PDB file of C-alpha atoms in Angstrom:
ATOM      1  CA  UNK A  18    -115.145  -7.163 -64.334  1.00 45.00           C
ATOM      2  CA  UNK A  19    -115.568  -6.572 -68.137  1.00 43.00           C
ATOM      3  CA  UNK A  20    -113.421  -5.746 -71.063  1.00 42.00           C
ATOM      4  CA  UNK A  21    -115.014  -2.242 -72.452  1.00 41.00           C
ATOM      5  CA  UNK A  22    -114.190  -3.394 -76.015  1.00 40.00           C
ATOM      6  CA  UNK A  23    -116.284  -6.325 -75.976  1.00 42.00           C
ATOM      7  CA  UNK A  24    -118.962  -5.506 -73.662  1.00 43.00           C
ATOM      8  CA  UNK A  25    -121.535  -4.484 -76.263  1.00 42.00           C
ATOM      9  CA  UNK A  26    -121.347  -7.906 -78.222  1.00 42.00           C
ATOM     10  CA  UNK A  27    -121.202  -9.729 -74.878  1.00 43.00           C
ATOM     11  CA  UNK A  28    -124.366  -7.904 -73.427  1.00 45.00           C
ATOM     12  CA  UNK A  29    -126.228  -8.788 -76.687  1.00 42.00           C
ATOM     13  CA  UNK A  30    -125.358 -12.288 -76.244  1.00 43.00           C
ATOM     14  CA  UNK A  31    -126.558 -12.268 -72.843  1.00 46.00           C
ATOM     15  CA  UNK A  32    -129.666 -10.464 -73.537  1.00 44.00           C
ATOM     16  CA  UNK A  33    -130.497 -12.999 -76.457  1.00 42.00           C
ATOM     17  CA  UNK A  34    -129.884 -15.952 -74.227  1.00 42.00           C
ATOM     18  CA  UNK A  35    -131.958 -14.524 -71.529  1.00 44.00           C
ATOM     19  CA  UNK A  36    -135.100 -13.841 -73.567  1.00 44.00           C
ATOM     20  CA  UNK A  37    -134.875 -17.074 -75.655  1.00 41.00           C
ATOM     21  CA  UNK A  38    -137.082 -19.508 -73.171  1.00 44.00           C
ATOM     22  CA  UNK A  39    -135.945 -22.501 -75.188  1.00 47.00           C
ATOM     23  CA  UNK A  40    -132.261 -21.685 -74.569  1.00 67.00           C
ATOM     24  CA  UNK A  41    -132.164 -19.984 -71.233  1.00 81.00           C
ATOM     25  CA  UNK A  42    -128.601 -18.808 -69.638  1.00 94.00           C
ATOM     26  CA  UNK A  43    -126.348 -21.943 -68.939  1.00 96.00           C
ATOM     27  CA  UNK A  44    -124.130 -22.059 -65.791  1.00 96.00           C
ATOM     28  CA  UNK A  45    -121.389 -21.027 -67.725  1.00 96.00           C
ATOM     29  CA  UNK A  46    -123.098 -18.082 -69.094  1.00 96.00           C
ATOM     30  CA  UNK A  47    -123.837 -17.006 -65.664  1.00 96.00           C
ATOM     31  CA  UNK A  48    -120.255 -17.482 -64.350  1.00 95.00           C
ATOM     32  CA  UNK A  49    -118.869 -15.708 -67.153  1.00 95.00           C
ATOM     33  CA  UNK A  50    -121.476 -13.067 -67.472  1.00 96.00           C
ATOM     34  CA  UNK A  51    -120.423  -9.725 -68.529  1.00 96.00           C
ATOM     35  CA  UNK A  52    -122.572  -6.804 -66.904  1.00 95.00           C
ATOM     36  CA  UNK A  53    -123.579  -3.799 -68.526  1.00 95.00           C
ATOM     37  CA  UNK A  54    -122.449  -0.775 -66.540  1.00 94.00           C
ATOM     38  CA  UNK A  55    -126.093   0.111 -65.659  1.00 95.00           C
ATOM     39  CA  UNK A  56    -127.714  -3.193 -65.423  1.00 97.00           C
ATOM     40  CA  UNK A  57    -129.230  -3.135 -62.015  1.00 98.00           C
ATOM     41  CA  UNK A  58    -130.258   0.570 -62.404  1.00 97.00           C
ATOM     42  CA  UNK A  59    -133.643   1.154 -60.906  1.00 97.00           C
ATOM     43  CA  UNK A  60    -133.579  -2.000 -58.707  1.00 98.00           C
ATOM     44  CA  UNK A  61    -133.602  -2.224 -54.982  1.00 98.00           C
ATOM     45  CA  UNK A  62    -131.843  -5.104 -53.560  1.00 98.00           C
ATOM     46  CA  UNK A  63    -131.349  -6.251 -49.759  1.00 98.00           C
ATOM     47  CA  UNK A  64    -128.109  -8.056 -48.937  1.00 98.00           C
ATOM     48  CA  UNK A  65    -127.833 -10.047 -45.851  1.00 98.00           C
ATOM     49  CA  UNK A  66    -124.485 -10.322 -43.949  1.00 96.00           C
ATOM     50  CA  UNK A  67    -123.394  -7.210 -46.000  1.00 97.00           C
ATOM     51  CA  UNK A  68    -120.887  -6.062 -43.334  1.00 95.00           C
ATOM     52  CA  UNK A  69    -117.702  -8.165 -44.548  1.00 92.00           C
ATOM     53  CA  UNK A  70    -116.798 -10.979 -46.979  1.00 93.00           C
ATOM     54  CA  UNK A  71    -118.811 -11.991 -49.830  1.00 93.00           C
ATOM     55  CA  UNK A  72    -121.734  -9.949 -48.454  1.00 96.00           C
ATOM     56  CA  UNK A  73    -119.866  -6.442 -48.296  1.00 96.00           C
ATOM     57  CA  UNK A  74    -118.517  -7.057 -51.964  1.00 96.00           C
ATOM     58  CA  UNK A  75    -121.637  -8.078 -53.520  1.00 97.00           C
ATOM     59  CA  UNK A  76    -123.484  -4.939 -51.983  1.00 98.00           C
ATOM     60  CA  UNK A  77    -120.647  -2.730 -53.248  1.00 98.00           C
ATOM     61  CA  UNK A  78    -120.847  -4.576 -56.628  1.00 98.00           C
ATOM     62  CA  UNK A  79    -124.483  -4.449 -56.746  1.00 98.00           C
ATOM     63  CA  UNK A  80    -124.364  -0.415 -56.207  1.00 98.00           C
ATOM     64  CA  UNK A  81    -121.705  -0.063 -58.773  1.00 98.00           C
ATOM     65  CA  UNK A  82    -124.173  -1.465 -61.397  1.00 98.00           C
ATOM     66  CA  UNK A  83    -126.730   1.084 -60.320  1.00 98.00           C
ATOM     67  CA  UNK A  84    -128.809  -0.662 -57.707  1.00 98.00           C
ATOM     68  CA  UNK A  85    -129.974   0.804 -54.393  1.00 98.00           C
ATOM     69  CA  UNK A  86    -128.640  -1.494 -51.778  1.00 98.00           C
ATOM     70  CA  UNK A  87    -130.218  -2.421 -48.239  1.00 98.00           C
ATOM     71  CA  UNK A  88    -127.432  -3.336 -46.068  1.00 98.00           C
ATOM     72  CA  UNK A  89    -128.829  -6.020 -43.586  1.00 98.00           C
ATOM     73  CA  UNK A  90    -126.498  -7.204 -40.787  1.00 97.00           C
ATOM     74  CA  UNK A  91    -125.854  -7.378 -37.181  1.00 95.00           C
ATOM     75  CA  UNK A  92    -122.879  -5.235 -36.640  1.00 96.00           C
ATOM     76  CA  UNK A  93    -123.879  -1.312 -36.969  1.00 96.00           C
ATOM     77  CA  UNK A  94    -120.256  -0.300 -37.346  1.00 97.00           C
ATOM     78  CA  UNK A  95    -119.634  -2.696 -40.324  1.00 97.00           C
ATOM     79  CA  UNK A  96    -122.676  -1.481 -42.241  1.00 98.00           C
ATOM     80  CA  UNK A  97    -121.518   2.013 -41.658  1.00 98.00           C
ATOM     81  CA  UNK A  98    -118.253   1.316 -43.357  1.00 97.00           C
ATOM     82  CA  UNK A  99    -119.913  -0.365 -46.409  1.00 98.00           C
ATOM     83  CA  UNK A 100    -122.273   2.765 -46.598  1.00 98.00           C
ATOM     84  CA  UNK A 101    -119.579   5.053 -46.599  1.00 98.00           C
ATOM     85  CA  UNK A 102    -117.898   2.865 -49.307  1.00 98.00           C
ATOM     86  CA  UNK A 103    -120.858   3.132 -51.546  1.00 98.00           C
ATOM     87  CA  UNK A 104    -121.446   6.911 -51.039  1.00 97.00           C
ATOM     88  CA  UNK A 105    -117.920   7.361 -51.646  1.00 97.00           C
ATOM     89  CA  UNK A 106    -117.958   6.228 -55.254  1.00 96.00           C
ATOM     90  CA  UNK A 107    -121.276   8.086 -56.070  1.00 97.00           C
ATOM     91  CA  UNK A 108    -123.522   4.976 -55.644  1.00 97.00           C
ATOM     92  CA  UNK A 109    -127.173   5.439 -55.024  1.00 97.00           C
ATOM     93  CA  UNK A 110    -127.576   6.051 -51.225  1.00 97.00           C
ATOM     94  CA  UNK A 111    -127.955   2.929 -49.399  1.00 98.00           C
ATOM     95  CA  UNK A 112    -129.778   2.040 -46.096  1.00 97.00           C
ATOM     96  CA  UNK A 113    -128.722   0.260 -42.994  1.00 97.00           C
ATOM     97  CA  UNK A 114    -130.951  -2.414 -41.480  1.00 97.00           C
ATOM     98  CA  UNK A 115    -129.134  -3.866 -38.387  1.00 97.00           C
ATOM     99  CA  UNK A 116    -130.843  -7.134 -37.561  1.00 97.00           C
ATOM    100  CA  UNK A 117    -129.285 -10.209 -35.754  1.00 96.00           C
ATOM    101  CA  UNK A 118    -130.756 -13.026 -37.705  1.00 97.00           C
ATOM    102  CA  UNK A 119    -130.236 -15.407 -34.736  1.00 96.00           C
ATOM    103  CA  UNK A 120    -132.653 -13.550 -32.517  1.00 96.00           C
ATOM    104  CA  UNK A 121    -134.800 -11.958 -34.892  1.00 97.00           C
ATOM    105  CA  UNK A 122    -138.476 -12.602 -34.528  1.00 97.00           C
ATOM    106  CA  UNK A 123    -140.882 -13.209 -37.669  1.00 98.00           C
ATOM    107  CA  UNK A 124    -142.950  -9.786 -36.287  1.00 98.00           C
ATOM    108  CA  UNK A 125    -139.500  -7.758 -36.566  1.00 98.00           C
ATOM    109  CA  UNK A 126    -138.992  -9.240 -40.278  1.00 98.00           C
ATOM    110  CA  UNK A 127    -142.642  -7.988 -41.090  1.00 98.00           C
ATOM    111  CA  UNK A 128    -141.910  -4.828 -39.663  1.00 98.00           C
ATOM    112  CA  UNK A 129    -138.969  -4.631 -41.946  1.00 98.00           C
ATOM    113  CA  UNK A 130    -141.197  -5.292 -44.880  1.00 98.00           C
ATOM    114  CA  UNK A 131    -143.271  -2.327 -43.659  1.00 97.00           C
ATOM    115  CA  UNK A 132    -140.450   0.057 -43.291  1.00 97.00           C
ATOM    116  CA  UNK A 133    -138.960  -0.981 -46.799  1.00 98.00           C
ATOM    117  CA  UNK A 134    -142.329  -0.281 -48.470  1.00 97.00           C
ATOM    118  CA  UNK A 135    -142.729   2.847 -46.764  1.00 97.00           C
ATOM    119  CA  UNK A 136    -139.302   4.418 -47.149  1.00 96.00           C
ATOM    120  CA  UNK A 137    -138.194   2.818 -50.231  1.00 96.00           C
ATOM    121  CA  UNK A 138    -141.298   1.606 -51.943  1.00 96.00           C
ATOM    122  CA  UNK A 139    -139.936  -1.364 -53.781  1.00 97.00           C
ATOM    123  CA  UNK A 140    -137.726  -4.741 -53.455  1.00 98.00           C
ATOM    124  CA  UNK A 141    -136.355  -6.237 -56.394  1.00 98.00           C
ATOM    125  CA  UNK A 142    -134.117  -8.737 -55.102  1.00 98.00           C
ATOM    126  CA  UNK A 143    -132.515 -10.429 -51.914  1.00 98.00           C
ATOM    127  CA  UNK A 144    -129.146 -12.136 -51.439  1.00 98.00           C
ATOM    128  CA  UNK A 145    -129.255 -14.410 -48.583  1.00 98.00           C
ATOM    129  CA  UNK A 146    -125.619 -14.193 -47.718  1.00 96.00           C
ATOM    130  CA  UNK A 147    -125.463 -14.231 -44.041  1.00 95.00           C
ATOM    131  CA  UNK A 148    -124.090 -17.401 -42.529  1.00 94.00           C
ATOM    132  CA  UNK A 149    -122.551 -19.329 -39.471  1.00 93.00           C
ATOM    133  CA  UNK A 150    -120.278 -22.179 -39.694  1.00 92.00           C
ATOM    134  CA  UNK A 151    -120.828 -23.838 -36.412  1.00 92.00           C
ATOM    135  CA  UNK A 152    -118.641 -26.903 -35.303  1.00 92.00           C
ATOM    136  CA  UNK A 153    -116.733 -29.207 -37.387  1.00 93.00           C
ATOM    137  CA  UNK A 154    -117.463 -32.480 -35.671  1.00 95.00           C
ATOM    138  CA  UNK A 155    -119.249 -35.613 -35.513  1.00 97.00           C
ATOM    139  CA  UNK A 156    -123.094 -35.379 -35.078  1.00 96.00           C
ATOM    140  CA  UNK A 157    -123.052 -37.438 -32.213  1.00 97.00           C
ATOM    141  CA  UNK A 158    -120.727 -34.936 -30.434  1.00 97.00           C
ATOM    142  CA  UNK A 159    -122.408 -31.848 -31.763  1.00 97.00           C
ATOM    143  CA  UNK A 160    -123.559 -29.241 -29.232  1.00 97.00           C
ATOM    144  CA  UNK A 161    -127.294 -28.974 -29.409  1.00 97.00           C
ATOM    145  CA  UNK A 162    -127.411 -25.213 -28.785  1.00 97.00           C
ATOM    146  CA  UNK A 163    -124.833 -24.494 -31.314  1.00 97.00           C
ATOM    147  CA  UNK A 164    -126.867 -26.725 -33.704  1.00 97.00           C
ATOM    148  CA  UNK A 165    -129.980 -24.711 -33.162  1.00 97.00           C
ATOM    149  CA  UNK A 166    -127.866 -21.398 -33.799  1.00 97.00           C
ATOM    150  CA  UNK A 167    -126.724 -22.661 -37.146  1.00 97.00           C
ATOM    151  CA  UNK A 168    -129.936 -23.561 -38.359  1.00 97.00           C
ATOM    152  CA  UNK A 169    -131.625 -20.480 -37.242  1.00 97.00           C
ATOM    153  CA  UNK A 170    -129.066 -18.228 -39.151  1.00 97.00           C
ATOM    154  CA  UNK A 171    -128.578 -20.231 -42.030  1.00 97.00           C
ATOM    155  CA  UNK A 172    -131.919 -21.674 -42.767  1.00 98.00           C
ATOM    156  CA  UNK A 173    -134.936 -20.633 -40.638  1.00 98.00           C
ATOM    157  CA  UNK A 174    -134.267 -16.817 -40.489  1.00 98.00           C
ATOM    158  CA  UNK A 175    -133.495 -17.100 -44.131  1.00 98.00           C
ATOM    159  CA  UNK A 176    -137.094 -18.813 -44.757  1.00 98.00           C
ATOM    160  CA  UNK A 177    -138.615 -16.125 -42.467  1.00 98.00           C
ATOM    161  CA  UNK A 178    -137.220 -13.257 -44.264  1.00 98.00           C
ATOM    162  CA  UNK A 179    -138.053 -14.283 -47.484  1.00 98.00           C
ATOM    163  CA  UNK A 180    -141.782 -15.034 -46.529  1.00 98.00           C
ATOM    164  CA  UNK A 181    -142.121 -11.761 -44.897  1.00 98.00           C
ATOM    165  CA  UNK A 182    -140.809  -9.853 -47.794  1.00 98.00           C
ATOM    166  CA  UNK A 183    -142.608 -11.883 -50.394  1.00 98.00           C
ATOM    167  CA  UNK A 184    -145.386  -9.093 -50.774  1.00 97.00           C
ATOM    168  CA  UNK A 185    -142.625  -6.451 -51.891  1.00 98.00           C
ATOM    169  CA  UNK A 186    -140.947  -9.013 -54.051  1.00 98.00           C
ATOM    170  CA  UNK A 187    -144.266 -10.068 -55.725  1.00 97.00           C
ATOM    171  CA  UNK A 188    -144.745  -6.141 -56.660  1.00 97.00           C
ATOM    172  CA  UNK A 189    -141.434  -6.410 -58.530  1.00 97.00           C
ATOM    173  CA  UNK A 190    -141.501  -6.632 -62.205  1.00 95.00           C
ATOM    174  CA  UNK A 191    -139.068  -9.718 -62.093  1.00 96.00           C
ATOM    175  CA  UNK A 192    -138.118 -10.378 -58.331  1.00 97.00           C
ATOM    176  CA  UNK A 193    -135.036 -12.419 -57.785  1.00 98.00           C
ATOM    177  CA  UNK A 194    -133.957 -14.280 -54.635  1.00 98.00           C
ATOM    178  CA  UNK A 195    -130.770 -15.578 -54.337  1.00 98.00           C
ATOM    179  CA  UNK A 196    -129.713 -18.271 -51.450  1.00 98.00           C
ATOM    180  CA  UNK A 197    -126.280 -19.019 -50.604  1.00 95.00           C
ATOM    181  CA  UNK A 198    -125.529 -22.944 -50.571  1.00 94.00           C
ATOM    182  CA  UNK A 199    -122.157 -24.769 -50.462  1.00 91.00           C
ATOM    183  CA  UNK A 200    -120.441 -27.936 -51.901  1.00 88.00           C
ATOM    184  CA  UNK A 201    -121.335 -29.745 -48.793  1.00 87.00           C
ATOM    185  CA  UNK A 202    -124.919 -28.790 -49.062  1.00 88.00           C
ATOM    186  CA  UNK A 203    -125.262 -30.365 -52.579  1.00 89.00           C
ATOM    187  CA  UNK A 204    -123.022 -33.367 -51.122  1.00 90.00           C
ATOM    188  CA  UNK A 205    -122.937 -33.492 -47.450  1.00 90.00           C
ATOM    189  CA  UNK A 206    -119.868 -34.594 -45.951  1.00 92.00           C
ATOM    190  CA  UNK A 207    -118.798 -35.995 -42.692  1.00 96.00           C
ATOM    191  CA  UNK A 208    -118.200 -33.710 -39.884  1.00 95.00           C
ATOM    192  CA  UNK A 209    -119.702 -30.733 -41.268  1.00 92.00           C
ATOM    193  CA  UNK A 210    -122.695 -31.120 -39.109  1.00 94.00           C
ATOM    194  CA  UNK A 211    -125.438 -28.579 -39.162  1.00 96.00           C
ATOM    195  CA  UNK A 212    -123.840 -26.350 -41.621  1.00 94.00           C
ATOM    196  CA  UNK A 213    -124.087 -29.248 -44.436  1.00 95.00           C
ATOM    197  CA  UNK A 214    -127.760 -29.790 -43.069  1.00 97.00           C
ATOM    198  CA  UNK A 215    -128.699 -26.233 -42.989  1.00 97.00           C
ATOM    199  CA  UNK A 216    -127.569 -25.729 -46.723  1.00 95.00           C
ATOM    200  CA  UNK A 217    -129.311 -28.845 -47.920  1.00 96.00           C
ATOM    201  CA  UNK A 218    -132.381 -27.380 -46.293  1.00 97.00           C
ATOM    202  CA  UNK A 219    -131.557 -24.096 -48.136  1.00 97.00           C
ATOM    203  CA  UNK A 220    -131.536 -25.792 -51.538  1.00 97.00           C
ATOM    204  CA  UNK A 221    -134.721 -27.675 -50.725  1.00 97.00           C
ATOM    205  CA  UNK A 222    -136.394 -24.541 -49.832  1.00 98.00           C
ATOM    206  CA  UNK A 223    -135.434 -23.048 -53.200  1.00 98.00           C
ATOM    207  CA  UNK A 224    -136.495 -25.884 -55.150  1.00 98.00           C
ATOM    208  CA  UNK A 225    -140.254 -25.890 -53.401  1.00 98.00           C
ATOM    209  CA  UNK A 226    -140.389 -21.984 -53.688  1.00 98.00           C
ATOM    210  CA  UNK A 227    -139.778 -22.559 -57.352  1.00 98.00           C
ATOM    211  CA  UNK A 228    -142.364 -25.097 -57.858  1.00 98.00           C
ATOM    212  CA  UNK A 229    -144.833 -23.093 -56.072  1.00 98.00           C
ATOM    213  CA  UNK A 230    -144.287 -19.894 -57.810  1.00 97.00           C
ATOM    214  CA  UNK A 231    -143.200 -20.440 -61.325  1.00 95.00           C
ATOM    215  CA  UNK A 232    -146.806 -20.529 -62.779  1.00 95.00           C
ATOM    216  CA  UNK A 233    -148.211 -17.639 -60.799  1.00 96.00           C
ATOM    217  CA  UNK A 234    -145.627 -15.154 -60.428  1.00 97.00           C
ATOM    218  CA  UNK A 235    -142.413 -13.796 -62.150  1.00 96.00           C
ATOM    219  CA  UNK A 236    -140.337 -14.409 -59.131  1.00 98.00           C
ATOM    220  CA  UNK A 237    -137.142 -16.643 -59.494  1.00 98.00           C
ATOM    221  CA  UNK A 238    -135.411 -18.466 -56.764  1.00 98.00           C
ATOM    222  CA  UNK A 239    -131.930 -19.987 -57.270  1.00 98.00           C
ATOM    223  CA  UNK A 240    -128.754 -20.953 -55.046  1.00 98.00           C
ATOM    224  CA  UNK A 241    -125.198 -19.872 -55.345  1.00 96.00           C
ATOM    225  CA  UNK A 242    -122.342 -21.795 -54.199  1.00 94.00           C
ATOM    226  CA  UNK A 243    -119.252 -19.706 -54.329  1.00 90.00           C
ATOM    227  CA  UNK A 244    -117.002 -22.425 -53.668  1.00 76.00           C
ATOM    228  CA  UNK A 245    -113.510 -21.760 -51.738  1.00 64.00           C
ATOM    229  CA  UNK A 246    -113.440 -18.269 -51.472  1.00 63.00           C
ATOM    230  CA  UNK A 247    -110.868 -16.014 -49.444  1.00 63.00           C
ATOM    231  CA  UNK A 248    -113.325 -15.108 -46.441  1.00 59.00           C
ATOM    232  CA  UNK A 249    -113.018 -15.626 -42.739  1.00 65.00           C
ATOM    233  CA  UNK A 250    -115.388 -18.313 -42.640  1.00 64.00           C
ATOM    234  CA  UNK A 251    -113.442 -20.096 -45.145  1.00 59.00           C
ATOM    235  CA  UNK A 252    -110.143 -19.756 -42.941  1.00 58.00           C
ATOM    236  CA  UNK A 253    -112.093 -21.141 -39.868  1.00 64.00           C
ATOM    237  CA  UNK A 254    -113.088 -24.029 -41.645  1.00 62.00           C
ATOM    238  CA  UNK A 255    -109.754 -24.688 -43.284  1.00 58.00           C
ATOM    239  CA  UNK A 256    -107.011 -23.279 -40.930  1.00 70.00           C
ATOM    240  CA  UNK A 257    -104.144 -24.799 -42.918  1.00 67.00           C
ATOM    241  CA  UNK A 258    -105.152 -23.426 -46.073  1.00 60.00           C
ATOM    242  CA  UNK A 259    -103.137 -20.878 -47.903  1.00 68.00           C
ATOM    243  CA  UNK A 260    -105.744 -18.048 -48.414  1.00 63.00           C
ATOM    244  CA  UNK A 261    -103.575 -16.807 -51.431  1.00 64.00           C
ATOM    245  CA  UNK A 262    -104.432 -19.796 -53.533  1.00 60.00           C
ATOM    246  CA  UNK A 263    -108.442 -18.898 -53.223  1.00 62.00           C
ATOM    247  CA  UNK A 264    -110.272 -16.503 -55.492  1.00 79.00           C
ATOM    248  CA  UNK A 265    -111.399 -13.446 -53.637  1.00 86.00           C
ATOM    249  CA  UNK A 266    -114.954 -12.534 -53.480  1.00 87.00           C
ATOM    250  CA  UNK A 267    -114.361  -9.833 -56.000  1.00 91.00           C
ATOM    251  CA  UNK A 268    -113.299 -12.666 -58.546  1.00 92.00           C
ATOM    252  CA  UNK A 269    -116.896 -14.377 -58.394  1.00 92.00           C
ATOM    253  CA  UNK A 270    -118.938 -11.454 -58.613  1.00 95.00           C
ATOM    254  CA  UNK A 271    -120.136 -11.924 -62.422  1.00 96.00           C
ATOM    255  CA  UNK A 272    -122.586 -14.738 -61.317  1.00 97.00           C
ATOM    256  CA  UNK A 273    -124.040 -12.754 -58.243  1.00 97.00           C
ATOM    257  CA  UNK A 274    -124.873  -9.712 -60.526  1.00 98.00           C
ATOM    258  CA  UNK A 275    -126.200 -12.064 -63.503  1.00 98.00           C
ATOM    259  CA  UNK A 276    -128.650 -13.405 -61.061  1.00 98.00           C
ATOM    260  CA  UNK A 277    -130.124  -9.983 -60.046  1.00 98.00           C
ATOM    261  CA  UNK A 278    -130.071  -8.612 -63.480  1.00 97.00           C
ATOM    262  CA  UNK A 279    -132.963  -9.304 -65.873  1.00 96.00           C
ATOM    263  CA  UNK A 280    -130.729 -10.979 -68.153  1.00 95.00           C
ATOM    264  CA  UNK A 281    -131.126 -13.930 -65.919  1.00 96.00           C
ATOM    265  CA  UNK A 282    -135.118 -14.046 -66.271  1.00 95.00           C
ATOM    266  CA  UNK A 283    -136.159 -17.654 -66.987  1.00 93.00           C
ATOM    267  CA  UNK A 284    -133.288 -19.053 -64.698  1.00 97.00           C
ATOM    268  CA  UNK A 285    -135.401 -20.697 -61.991  1.00 97.00           C
ATOM    269  CA  UNK A 286    -134.590 -23.384 -59.385  1.00 97.00           C
ATOM    270  CA  UNK A 287    -130.861 -23.828 -60.170  1.00 96.00           C
ATOM    271  CA  UNK A 288    -127.775 -24.243 -58.066  1.00 97.00           C
ATOM    272  CA  UNK A 289    -125.166 -22.571 -59.887  1.00 96.00           C
ATOM    273  CA  UNK A 290    -121.601 -23.526 -58.718  1.00 94.00           C
ATOM    274  CA  UNK A 291    -119.100 -20.514 -59.294  1.00 93.00           C
ATOM    275  CA  UNK A 292    -116.021 -22.616 -59.106  1.00 89.00           C
ATOM    276  CA  UNK A 293    -116.884 -25.938 -60.540  1.00 85.00           C
ATOM    277  CA  UNK A 294    -114.154 -29.027 -60.156  1.00 82.00           C
ATOM    278  CA  UNK A 295    -112.800 -29.845 -63.463  1.00 65.00           C
TER     279      UNK A 295
END
């Protein structure tokens, strides 16, 4: 992801921008971030939807930059594969946290907070990556059960998990919570139904959390819009699209690493488009 010959100068630039409160990192800075090889060393980061797609690549990337990664997902076999991948390149031992967000209760999420506190002792960040597309159909025809499923996975469970884990995150020196949004979250479009509405709600939640915590904690809440990326969800949403025309999850990881690193201290309440339209 980085050119070693220019890495030191870039890291110095990143650090200076982050530390200067009058000149926080711009969205371009975040998209073009060049991480130091150990920029996440000492951090523990939970990734939801870690079994495949962007979540899997983010978990592997965080581990490569020194983080201890907590892998949360509904399919244990996929989490085991990612676990083995991390161990194969010598990353810090991850942890698997099987959980189906659609059916998970708040009590179970509170139990998860206790487990992380007992077994790991810290939590420095969450990447809320798990998501459900649902139907692409007019709202007047939208199946109400599917609507409830999408809202639970994409929004309600995201809120519940964040709230349950806040005690640990507040104890971190600089806790970072990253939500996943979408272009149709920022600018809703016809036929995107519950998915668009859930992403609108996520952006609003990030904004409210930011307002409520910015003066009393070191927490930072931000949203990432990954843009069109070569994933299974994208293929279902755009079945006629040539996947080779899209960036891979690996291509967009700079922003994901930046928002979890201390270089992004001061970046709060933002929605960062990783592939903005010209």
